[in-house]
Coordinates of C-alpha atoms in Angstrom, one line a residue:
X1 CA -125.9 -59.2 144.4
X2 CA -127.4 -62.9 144.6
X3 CA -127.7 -62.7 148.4
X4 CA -129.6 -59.6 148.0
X5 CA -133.0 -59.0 150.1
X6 CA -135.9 -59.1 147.8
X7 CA -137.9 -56.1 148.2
X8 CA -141.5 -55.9 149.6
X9 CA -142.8 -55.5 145.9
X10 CA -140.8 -58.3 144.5
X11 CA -141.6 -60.7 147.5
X12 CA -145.2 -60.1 146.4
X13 CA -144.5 -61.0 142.8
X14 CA -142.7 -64.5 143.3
X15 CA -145.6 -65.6 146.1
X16 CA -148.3 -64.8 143.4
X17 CA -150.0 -68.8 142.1
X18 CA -152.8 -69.4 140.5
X19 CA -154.8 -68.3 136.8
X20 CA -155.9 -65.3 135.6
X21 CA -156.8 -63.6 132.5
X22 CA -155.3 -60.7 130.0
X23 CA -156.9 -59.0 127.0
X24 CA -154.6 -59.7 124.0
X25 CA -155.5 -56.8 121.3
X26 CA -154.6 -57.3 117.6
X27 CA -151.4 -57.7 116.4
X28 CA -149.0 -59.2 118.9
X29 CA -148.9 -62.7 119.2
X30 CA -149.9 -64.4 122.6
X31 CA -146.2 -65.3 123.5
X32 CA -145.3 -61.0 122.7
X33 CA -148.2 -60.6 125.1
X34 CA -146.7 -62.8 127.7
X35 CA -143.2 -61.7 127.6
X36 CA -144.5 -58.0 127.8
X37 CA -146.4 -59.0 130.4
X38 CA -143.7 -60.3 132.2
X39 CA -141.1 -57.4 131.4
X40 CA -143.9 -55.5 132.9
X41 CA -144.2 -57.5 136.2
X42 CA -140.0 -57.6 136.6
X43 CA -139.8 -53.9 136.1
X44 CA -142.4 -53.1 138.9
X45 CA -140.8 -55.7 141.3
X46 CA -137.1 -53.9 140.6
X47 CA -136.0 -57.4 139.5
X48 CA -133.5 -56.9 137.1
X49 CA -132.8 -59.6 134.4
X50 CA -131.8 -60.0 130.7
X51 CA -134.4 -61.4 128.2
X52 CA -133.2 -65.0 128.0
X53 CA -133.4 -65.5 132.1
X54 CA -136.8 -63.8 132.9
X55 CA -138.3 -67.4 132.1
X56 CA -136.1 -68.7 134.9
X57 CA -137.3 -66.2 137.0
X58 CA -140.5 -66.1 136.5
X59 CA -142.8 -68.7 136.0
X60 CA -145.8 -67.7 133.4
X61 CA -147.6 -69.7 130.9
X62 CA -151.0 -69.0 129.1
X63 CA -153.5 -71.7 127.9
X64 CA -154.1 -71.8 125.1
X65 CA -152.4 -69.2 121.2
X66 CA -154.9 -67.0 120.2
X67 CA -153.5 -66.1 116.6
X68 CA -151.9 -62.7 116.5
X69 CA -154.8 -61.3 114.2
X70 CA -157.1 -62.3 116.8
X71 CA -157.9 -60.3 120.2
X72 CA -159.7 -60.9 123.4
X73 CA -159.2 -63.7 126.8
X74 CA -156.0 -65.2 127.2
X75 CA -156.0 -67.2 130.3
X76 CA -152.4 -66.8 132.2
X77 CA -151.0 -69.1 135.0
X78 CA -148.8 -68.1 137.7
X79 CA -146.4 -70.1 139.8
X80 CA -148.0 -73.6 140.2
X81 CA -150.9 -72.2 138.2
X82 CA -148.4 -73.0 135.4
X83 CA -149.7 -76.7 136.2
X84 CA -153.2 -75.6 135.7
X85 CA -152.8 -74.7 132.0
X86 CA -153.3 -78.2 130.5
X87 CA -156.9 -78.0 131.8
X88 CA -157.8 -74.6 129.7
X89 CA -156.8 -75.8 126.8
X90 CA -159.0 -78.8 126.6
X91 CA -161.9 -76.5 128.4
X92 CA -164.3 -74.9 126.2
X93 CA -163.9 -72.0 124.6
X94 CA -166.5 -68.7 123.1
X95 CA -165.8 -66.7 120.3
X96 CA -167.6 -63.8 117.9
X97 CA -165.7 -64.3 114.5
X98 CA -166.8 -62.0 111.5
X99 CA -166.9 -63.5 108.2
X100 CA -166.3 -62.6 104.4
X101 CA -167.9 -64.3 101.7
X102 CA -166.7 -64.6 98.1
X103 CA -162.7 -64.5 99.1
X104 CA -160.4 -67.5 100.2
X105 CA -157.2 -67.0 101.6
X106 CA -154.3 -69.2 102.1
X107 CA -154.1 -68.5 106.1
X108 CA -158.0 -68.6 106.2
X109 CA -157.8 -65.0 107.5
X110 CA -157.9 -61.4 106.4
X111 CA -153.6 -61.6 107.0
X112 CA -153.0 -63.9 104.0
X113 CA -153.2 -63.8 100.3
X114 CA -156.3 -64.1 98.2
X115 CA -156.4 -67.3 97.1
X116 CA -159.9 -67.7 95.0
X117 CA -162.8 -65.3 94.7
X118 CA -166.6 -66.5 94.1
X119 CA -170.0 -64.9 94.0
X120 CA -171.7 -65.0 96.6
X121 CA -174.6 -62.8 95.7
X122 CA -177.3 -65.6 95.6
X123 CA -176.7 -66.6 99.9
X124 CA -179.8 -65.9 101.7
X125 CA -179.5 -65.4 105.5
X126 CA -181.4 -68.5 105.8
X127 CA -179.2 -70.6 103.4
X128 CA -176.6 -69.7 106.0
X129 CA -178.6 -70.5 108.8
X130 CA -179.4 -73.9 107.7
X131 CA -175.8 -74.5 107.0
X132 CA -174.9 -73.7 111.0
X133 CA -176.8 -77.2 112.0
X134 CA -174.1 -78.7 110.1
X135 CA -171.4 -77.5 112.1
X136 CA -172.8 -78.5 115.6
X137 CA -171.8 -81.0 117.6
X138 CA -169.1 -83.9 117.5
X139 CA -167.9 -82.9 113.9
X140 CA -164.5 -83.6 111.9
X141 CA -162.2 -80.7 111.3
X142 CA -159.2 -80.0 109.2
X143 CA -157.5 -77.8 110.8
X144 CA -155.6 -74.3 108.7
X145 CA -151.9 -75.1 107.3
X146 CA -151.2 -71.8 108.8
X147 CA -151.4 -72.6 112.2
X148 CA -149.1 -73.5 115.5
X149 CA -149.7 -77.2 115.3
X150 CA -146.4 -78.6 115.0
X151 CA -144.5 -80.9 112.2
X152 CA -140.7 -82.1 113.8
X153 CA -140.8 -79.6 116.7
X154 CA -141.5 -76.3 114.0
X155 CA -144.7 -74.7 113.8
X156 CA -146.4 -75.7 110.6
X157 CA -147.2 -71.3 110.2
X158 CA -143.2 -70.8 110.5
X159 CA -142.4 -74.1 107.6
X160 CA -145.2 -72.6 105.4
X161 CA -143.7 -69.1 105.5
X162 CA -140.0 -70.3 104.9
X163 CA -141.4 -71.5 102.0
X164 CA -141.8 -75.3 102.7
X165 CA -144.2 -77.8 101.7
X166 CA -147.0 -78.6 104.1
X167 CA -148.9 -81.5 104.3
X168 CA -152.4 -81.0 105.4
X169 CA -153.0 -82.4 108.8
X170 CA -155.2 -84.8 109.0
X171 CA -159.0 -84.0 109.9
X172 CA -159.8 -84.5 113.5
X173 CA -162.6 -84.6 115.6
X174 CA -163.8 -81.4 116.9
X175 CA -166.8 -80.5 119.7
X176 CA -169.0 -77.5 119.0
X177 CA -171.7 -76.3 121.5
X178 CA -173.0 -74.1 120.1
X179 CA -173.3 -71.7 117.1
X180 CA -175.5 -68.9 116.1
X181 CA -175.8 -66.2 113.4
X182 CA -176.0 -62.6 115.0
X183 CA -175.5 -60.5 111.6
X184 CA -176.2 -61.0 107.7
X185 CA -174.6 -58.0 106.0
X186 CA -173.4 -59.7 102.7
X187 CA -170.5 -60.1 102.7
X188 CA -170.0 -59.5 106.0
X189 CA -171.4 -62.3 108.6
X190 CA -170.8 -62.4 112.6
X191 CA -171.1 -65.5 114.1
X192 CA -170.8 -66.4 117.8
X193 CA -169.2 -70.3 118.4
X194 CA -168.9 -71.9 121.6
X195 CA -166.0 -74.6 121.4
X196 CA -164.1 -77.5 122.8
X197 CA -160.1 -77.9 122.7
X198 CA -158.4 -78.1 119.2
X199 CA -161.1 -76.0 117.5
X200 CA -160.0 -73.5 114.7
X201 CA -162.7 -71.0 113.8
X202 CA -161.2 -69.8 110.7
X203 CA -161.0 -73.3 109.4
X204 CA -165.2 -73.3 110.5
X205 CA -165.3 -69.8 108.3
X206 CA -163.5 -71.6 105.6
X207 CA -165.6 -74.8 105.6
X208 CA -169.3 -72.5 105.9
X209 CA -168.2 -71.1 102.5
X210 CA -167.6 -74.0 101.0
X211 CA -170.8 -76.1 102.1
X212 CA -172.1 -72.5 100.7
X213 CA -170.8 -73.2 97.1
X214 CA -168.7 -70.2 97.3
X215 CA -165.6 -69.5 99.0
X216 CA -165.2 -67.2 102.9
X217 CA -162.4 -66.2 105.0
X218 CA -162.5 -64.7 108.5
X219 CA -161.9 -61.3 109.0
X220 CA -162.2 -60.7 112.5
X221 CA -162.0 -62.6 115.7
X222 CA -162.5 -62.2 119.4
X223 CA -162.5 -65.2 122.3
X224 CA -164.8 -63.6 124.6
X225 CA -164.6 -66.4 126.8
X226 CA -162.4 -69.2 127.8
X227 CA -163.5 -72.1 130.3
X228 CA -164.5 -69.3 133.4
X229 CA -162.9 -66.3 132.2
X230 CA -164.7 -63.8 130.3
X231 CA -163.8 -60.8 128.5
X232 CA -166.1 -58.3 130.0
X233 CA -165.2 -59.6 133.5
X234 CA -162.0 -60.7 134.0
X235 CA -159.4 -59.8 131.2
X236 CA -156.9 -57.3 132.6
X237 CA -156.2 -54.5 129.8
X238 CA -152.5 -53.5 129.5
X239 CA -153.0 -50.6 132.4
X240 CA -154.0 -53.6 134.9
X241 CA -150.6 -55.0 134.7
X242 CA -149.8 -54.3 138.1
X243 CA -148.8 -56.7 141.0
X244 CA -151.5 -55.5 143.4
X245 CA -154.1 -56.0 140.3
X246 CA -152.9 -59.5 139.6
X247 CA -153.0 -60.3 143.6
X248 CA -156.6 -58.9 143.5
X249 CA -157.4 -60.8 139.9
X250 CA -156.0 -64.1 141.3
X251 CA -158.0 -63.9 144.4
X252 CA -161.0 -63.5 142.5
X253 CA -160.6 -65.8 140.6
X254 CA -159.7 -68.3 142.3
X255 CA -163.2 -69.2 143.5
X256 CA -164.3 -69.4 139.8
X257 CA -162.0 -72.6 139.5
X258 CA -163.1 -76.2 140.6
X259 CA -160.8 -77.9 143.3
X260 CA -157.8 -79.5 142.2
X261 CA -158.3 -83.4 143.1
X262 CA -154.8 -84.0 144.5
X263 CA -154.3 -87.6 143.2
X264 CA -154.2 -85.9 139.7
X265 CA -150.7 -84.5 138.9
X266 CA -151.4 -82.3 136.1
X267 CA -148.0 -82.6 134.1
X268 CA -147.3 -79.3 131.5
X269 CA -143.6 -78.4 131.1
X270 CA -143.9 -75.7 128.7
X271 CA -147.6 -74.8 129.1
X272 CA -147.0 -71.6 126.6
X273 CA -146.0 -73.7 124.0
X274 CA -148.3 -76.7 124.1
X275 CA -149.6 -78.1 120.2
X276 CA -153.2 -78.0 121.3
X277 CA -154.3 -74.3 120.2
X278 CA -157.5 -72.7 119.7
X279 CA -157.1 -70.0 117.2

């Protein structure tokens, strides 16, 4: 009935605003997440609705893809913390990657095909080490064809796998803060990055192989942490997706955010879907 009362539970649901954070694991991709998420959320409030209208209902967005290989912090706004999106994807970003030596792919990650294989057997730690000082800073970065950046409205991972041809994007510039080397286990390496907006560790992996003289592709990846929200802290797991946990998340963290400055209308009309992705 559209005149219908909205129950306590539901009332609570549609008055929730703000940003807080999920753990994605492996294998869905950050929009599955969302939409579970959100199935989730409706279900608990008693609000029934087919697939196409829960967006109607329901405002959520998240800021910024994390690649459906990858796991760890995706931030999620709420109500008018939809409008608060735009901001975490330029924020910076923290990631632990694991690395493979000796093996390209064509997607850059342990999902695609093997593309080239090298040896890799003469890398010291330290010739890996002094590579890293390359790779900090203001640097230029091509980012992977296999990725959500878009070409005519179509993600460039959805033309490559309908068998189109792709032209490499152009590089672009690229901020890292940091980035150290916490393992050597030929092949194996684990790196932690700290990065701005636009950043694409795998195409980092990639690009340490190369300056290596060998080939590498990433095999693993976790954001741990994504502009105040960190994984240990603040990412609900999948049993946290209640409406009393999400009230208690937003209020929390809520104080982690810096004041909105009002004169700044922070346009994002589809902030789920925005180009500017970070893994």
């Amino acid at each position: 009935a559209g005149g219908a009362v909205l129950g306590r539970s539901a009332e609570k649901l549609f008055s929730l605003s703000g940003l807080f954070a999920v753990y994605k694991p492996k294998g869905p991709t950050s929009a599955g997440v969302l939409n579970l998420l959100k199935e989730r959320l409706l279900a608990e409030a008693g609000v029934q609705t087919n697939e196409n209208k829960r967006n109607k209902v329901l405002k959520i967005g998240h800021g910024g893809t994390l690649d459906s290989a990858a796991a760890g912090v995706l931030v999620v706004g709420i109500g008018k913390g939809t409008k608060m999106l735009r901001a975490m994807l330029a924020g910076s970003k923290k990631y632990t990657a694991i690395g493979l030596l000796g093996k390209a792919t064509d997607t850059l990650d342990a999902t695609g095909k093997v593309t080239e294989e090298k040896p890799y057997d003469q890398i010291t730690k330290g010739d890996l080490e002094n590579v890293l000082q390359k790779f900090i800073g203001d640097i230029m970065q091509v980012p992977p064809l296999y990725s959500a950046l878009k070409k005519d409205g179509e993600r460039l991972s959805t033309l490559m796998k309908r068998g189109e041809a792709v032209e490499a994007k152009p590089a672009r510039p690229v901020r890292v803060y940091n980035l150290s080397l916490q393992q050597f286990q030929p092949p194996l390496f684990t790196l932690d990055v700290e990065c701005g907006g636009g950043f694409y560790v795998r195409s980092l992996v990639s690009d340490i192989g190369k300056e290596l003289s060998t080939c590498a592709t990433m095999q693993e990846l976790t954001r741990t942490k994504q502009g105040p929200f960190t994984l240990e802290e603040h990412a609900l797991h999948e049993d946290k997706w209640t409406i009393d946990e999400i009230a208690r998340s937003l209020e929390h963290c809520t104080s982690l955010l810096p004041a909105e400055p009002s004169h700044k209308k922070l346009k994002a009309e589809h902030p789920g879907e925005t180009a500017v992705s970070c893994e």
